[in-house]
Coordinates of N, CA and C in Angstrom, one line a residue:
D1 N -2.2 -82.6 27.4 CA -3.5 -83.1 27.3 C -4.6 -82.0 27.3
G2 N -4.2 -80.8 27.2 CA -5.1 -79.6 27.3 C -4.7 -78.6 26.2
P3 N -5.2 -77.4 26.3 CA -4.9 -76.4 25.3 C -3.4 -76.0 25.4
V4 N -2.9 -75.6 24.3 CA -1.5 -75.0 24.2 C -1.6 -73.6 24.8
V5 N -0.8 -73.4 25.9 CA -0.8 -72.1 26.6 C 0.4 -71.4 26.4
G6 N 1.5 -72.0 25.8 CA 2.7 -71.3 25.6 C 3.6 -72.2 24.6
R7 N 4.6 -71.5 24.1 CA 5.5 -72.3 23.2 C 6.8 -71.5 23.2
C8 N 7.9 -72.3 22.9 CA 9.2 -71.7 22.9 C 10.1 -72.6 22.1
L9 N 11.0 -71.9 21.3 CA 12.0 -72.7 20.5 C 13.3 -72.4 21.1
A10 N 14.1 -73.4 21.4 CA 15.5 -73.3 21.8 C 16.4 -74.0 20.9
E11 N 17.5 -73.4 20.5 CA 18.4 -74.0 19.5 C 19.8 -73.9 20.0
A12 N 20.6 -74.9 19.8 CA 22.0 -74.9 20.0 C 22.7 -74.5 18.7
V13 N 22.5 -73.3 18.3 CA 23.0 -72.9 17.0 C 24.4 -72.4 16.9
Y14 N 24.9 -72.0 18.0 CA 26.3 -71.5 18.1 C 27.0 -72.1 19.3
P15 N 27.2 -73.4 19.3 CA 27.8 -74.0 20.5 C 29.1 -73.3 20.8
P16 N 29.3 -73.0 22.1 CA 28.6 -73.5 23.3 C 27.5 -72.6 23.7
F17 N 27.0 -71.8 22.8 CA 25.8 -70.9 23.1 C 24.6 -71.5 22.5
G18 N 23.5 -71.4 23.3 CA 22.2 -71.8 22.9 C 21.4 -70.5 22.7
E19 N 20.3 -70.5 22.0 CA 19.5 -69.4 21.8 C 18.0 -69.7 22.1
I20 N 17.3 -68.9 22.9 CA 15.9 -69.0 23.0 C 15.2 -68.1 22.0
Q21 N 14.3 -68.6 21.2 CA 13.7 -67.9 20.2 C 12.2 -68.0 20.3
N22 N 11.5 -67.0 19.9 CA 10.0 -67.0 19.7 C 9.2 -67.6 20.9
M23 N 9.5 -67.1 22.1 CA 8.7 -67.5 23.2 C 7.4 -66.7 23.3
N24 N 6.4 -67.5 23.5 CA 5.0 -66.9 23.6 C 4.2 -67.6 24.7
V25 N 3.5 -66.8 25.5 CA 2.5 -67.4 26.4 C 1.2 -66.7 26.1
A26 N 0.1 -67.5 26.0 CA -1.2 -67.0 25.7 C -1.6 -66.0 26.8
L27 N -2.2 -64.9 26.4 CA -2.6 -63.8 27.4 C -3.3 -64.3 28.6
P28 N -4.3 -65.1 28.6 CA -5.0 -65.5 29.8 C -4.1 -66.3 30.8
F29 N -2.9 -66.8 30.3 CA -2.1 -67.6 31.1 C -0.8 -66.9 31.6
R30 N -0.6 -65.7 31.2 CA 0.6 -64.9 31.7 C 0.5 -64.6 33.2
G31 N 1.6 -64.6 33.8 CA 1.7 -64.4 35.2 C 1.4 -65.6 36.1
R32 N 1.3 -66.8 35.4 CA 1.0 -68.1 36.1 C 2.2 -69.0 36.1
G33 N 3.4 -68.6 35.7 CA 4.5 -69.5 35.8 C 4.8 -70.2 34.5
V34 N 4.0 -70.0 33.5 CA 4.2 -70.7 32.2 C 5.5 -70.3 31.5
G35 N 5.7 -69.0 31.5 CA 7.0 -68.5 30.9 C 8.2 -69.1 31.6
S36 N 8.1 -69.0 32.9 CA 9.2 -69.5 33.8 C 9.5 -71.0 33.5
A37 N 8.4 -71.8 33.4 CA 8.6 -73.2 33.1 C 9.2 -73.4 31.7
L38 N 8.8 -72.7 30.8 CA 9.3 -72.8 29.4 C 10.8 -72.5 29.4
V39 N 11.2 -71.4 30.1 CA 12.6 -71.0 30.2 C 13.4 -72.2 30.9
D40 N 12.9 -72.7 32.0 CA 13.6 -73.8 32.7 C 13.8 -75.0 31.7
A41 N 12.7 -75.3 31.0 CA 12.8 -76.5 30.0 C 13.9 -76.2 29.0
C42 N 14.0 -75.0 28.5 CA 15.0 -74.6 27.6 C 16.4 -74.8 28.2
F43 N 16.6 -74.3 29.4 CA 17.9 -74.5 30.1 C 18.3 -76.0 30.1
Q44 N 17.4 -76.8 30.5 CA 17.6 -78.3 30.6 C 18.0 -78.8 29.3
N45 N 17.2 -78.5 28.3 CA 17.5 -79.0 26.9 C 18.8 -78.6 26.4
L46 N 19.1 -77.3 26.5 CA 20.4 -76.7 26.0 C 21.6 -77.2 26.8
A47 N 21.5 -77.3 28.1 CA 22.6 -77.9 28.9 C 22.9 -79.3 28.5
G48 N 21.8 -80.1 28.2 CA 22.0 -81.4 27.8 C 22.7 -81.6 26.4
R49 N 22.7 -80.5 25.7 CA 23.3 -80.5 24.4 C 24.7 -79.9 24.5
G50 N 25.2 -79.6 25.7 CA 26.5 -79.1 25.9 C 26.7 -77.6 25.9
C51 N 25.6 -76.9 25.9 CA 25.7 -75.4 25.9 C 26.1 -74.9 27.3
M52 N 26.9 -73.9 27.3 CA 27.3 -73.3 28.5 C 26.6 -72.0 28.8
A53 N 26.0 -71.4 27.8 CA 25.3 -70.2 28.0 C 24.1 -70.1 27.0
V54 N 23.2 -69.3 27.4 CA 22.0 -69.1 26.6 C 21.8 -67.6 26.3
F55 N 21.5 -67.2 25.1 CA 21.2 -65.8 24.8 C 19.8 -65.7 24.2
L56 N 19.3 -64.5 24.2 CA 18.0 -64.3 23.6 C 17.9 -62.8 23.3
Q57 N 17.0 -62.4 22.5 CA 16.7 -61.0 22.2 C 15.2 -60.8 22.5
T58 N 14.9 -59.6 22.9 CA 13.5 -59.2 23.2 C 13.4 -57.7 22.8
D59 N 12.2 -57.3 22.5 CA 12.0 -55.9 22.2 C 12.4 -55.0 23.4
A60 N 13.0 -53.9 23.2 CA 13.6 -53.1 24.2 C 12.5 -52.5 25.1
D61 N 11.2 -52.5 24.7 CA 10.2 -51.9 25.5 C 9.3 -53.0 26.1
N62 N 9.7 -54.3 26.1 CA 8.9 -55.4 26.6 C 9.3 -55.6 28.1
V63 N 8.7 -54.8 28.9 CA 9.1 -54.8 30.4 C 8.7 -56.1 31.0
A64 N 7.6 -56.7 30.7 CA 7.2 -57.9 31.3 C 8.2 -59.0 31.0
A65 N 8.7 -59.1 29.8 CA 9.7 -60.1 29.4 C 11.0 -59.8 30.1
H66 N 11.4 -58.5 30.3 CA 12.6 -58.2 31.0 C 12.6 -58.7 32.4
R67 N 11.4 -58.5 33.1 CA 11.3 -59.0 34.5 C 11.4 -60.5 34.6
L68 N 10.8 -61.2 33.6 CA 10.9 -62.7 33.6 C 12.3 -63.1 33.5
Y69 N 13.0 -62.6 32.5 CA 14.4 -63.0 32.2 C 15.3 -62.6 33.3
A70 N 15.1 -61.5 33.9 CA 16.0 -61.1 35.1 C 15.8 -62.1 36.2
R71 N 14.5 -62.5 36.5 CA 14.3 -63.5 37.5 C 15.0 -64.8 37.2
K72 N 15.1 -65.1 35.9 CA 15.8 -66.4 35.5 C 17.3 -66.2 35.4
G73 N 17.9 -65.1 35.8 CA 19.3 -64.9 35.8 C 20.0 -64.4 34.6
F74 N 19.2 -63.9 33.6 CA 19.8 -63.2 32.4 C 20.2 -61.8 32.8
F75 N 21.3 -61.4 32.1 CA 21.7 -60.0 32.2 C 21.9 -59.4 30.8
P76 N 21.7 -58.1 30.7 CA 21.8 -57.5 29.3 C 23.3 -57.4 28.9
V77 N 23.5 -57.7 27.6 CA 24.8 -57.5 27.0 C 24.9 -56.6 25.8
A78 N 23.7 -56.2 25.3 CA 23.6 -55.2 24.2 C 22.2 -54.6 24.2
R79 N 22.2 -53.3 24.0 CA 20.9 -52.6 23.9 C 20.8 -51.8 22.6
G80 N 19.6 -51.7 22.1 CA 19.3 -51.0 20.9 C 17.8 -51.1 20.7
A81 N 17.3 -51.3 19.5 CA 15.9 -51.5 19.3 C 15.5 -52.9 20.0
M82 N 16.4 -53.8 20.0 CA 16.3 -55.0 20.7 C 17.2 -55.1 21.9
L83 N 16.8 -55.8 22.9 CA 17.7 -56.0 24.1 C 18.2 -57.4 24.0
R84 N 19.5 -57.6 24.0 CA 20.1 -58.9 24.0 C 20.5 -59.3 25.4
L85 N 20.2 -60.5 25.8 CA 20.4 -61.0 27.2 C 21.2 -62.3 27.1
L86 N 21.9 -62.5 28.2 CA 22.8 -63.7 28.3 C 22.6 -64.3 29.7
R87 N 22.7 -65.6 29.8 CA 22.8 -66.3 31.1 C 23.6 -67.5 30.9
F88 N 24.6 -67.7 31.9 CA 25.4 -68.9 31.9 C 24.5 -70.0 32.6
I89 N 24.5 -71.2 32.0 CA 23.7 -72.3 32.5 C 24.6 -73.5 33.0
N90 N 25.8 -73.5 32.7 CA 26.7 -74.7 33.0 C 27.9 -74.1 33.7
L91 N 27.8 -73.5 34.8 CA 28.9 -72.8 35.5 C 30.1 -73.7 35.8
P92 N 29.9 -75.0 36.1 CA 31.1 -75.9 36.3 C 32.1 -75.8 35.2
L93 N 31.6 -75.5 34.0 CA 32.5 -75.4 32.8 C 33.0 -74.0 32.6
W94 N 32.9 -73.1 33.5 CA 33.3 -71.7 33.4 C 34.8 -71.6 32.9
D95 N 35.7 -72.3 33.6 CA 37.1 -72.2 33.3 C 37.4 -72.6 31.8
E96 N 36.7 -73.7 31.4 CA 36.9 -74.1 30.0 C 36.3 -73.1 29.0
F97 N 35.2 -72.5 29.4 CA 34.6 -71.5 28.5 C 35.5 -70.3 28.4
M98 N 36.1 -69.8 29.5 CA 36.9 -68.6 29.5 C 38.2 -68.9 28.8
H99 N 38.7 -70.1 28.8 CA 39.9 -70.5 28.1 C 39.7 -70.6 26.6
T100 N 38.6 -71.2 26.2 CA 38.4 -71.4 24.7 C 37.6 -70.3 24.1
H101 N 36.9 -69.4 24.8 CA 36.2 -68.3 24.2 C 36.5 -67.0 25.0
T102 N 37.7 -66.5 24.8 CA 38.1 -65.3 25.5 C 37.2 -64.1 25.2
L103 N 36.9 -63.4 26.2 CA 36.0 -62.2 26.0 C 36.8 -61.0 25.7
S104 N 38.1 -61.0 25.8 CA 39.0 -59.9 25.6 C 39.4 -59.7 24.1
S105 N 39.1 -60.6 23.2 CA 39.6 -60.5 21.9 C 38.8 -59.5 21.1

């Protein structure tokens, strides 16, 4: 019922992986928990769609985003011009994930 202060797109494009895309928080509202709330909403949405993990990419030099995502439990899985991050969101399904999506292949 007020101004739009942030936005985020989350997609279940590669089940069981979800992706957070295009997250933005308006400058005057950064540091007030808006980004954290958006990420939490994405977790809930993607977990409800059966996703076990969420990944995203951010610019390698976007330190503020790195701090937010680290606080939300993401860890880096690839570095380059972009930093790719991953977080498991549905840990009770870890055994199923490891069985059907082996990391050693």
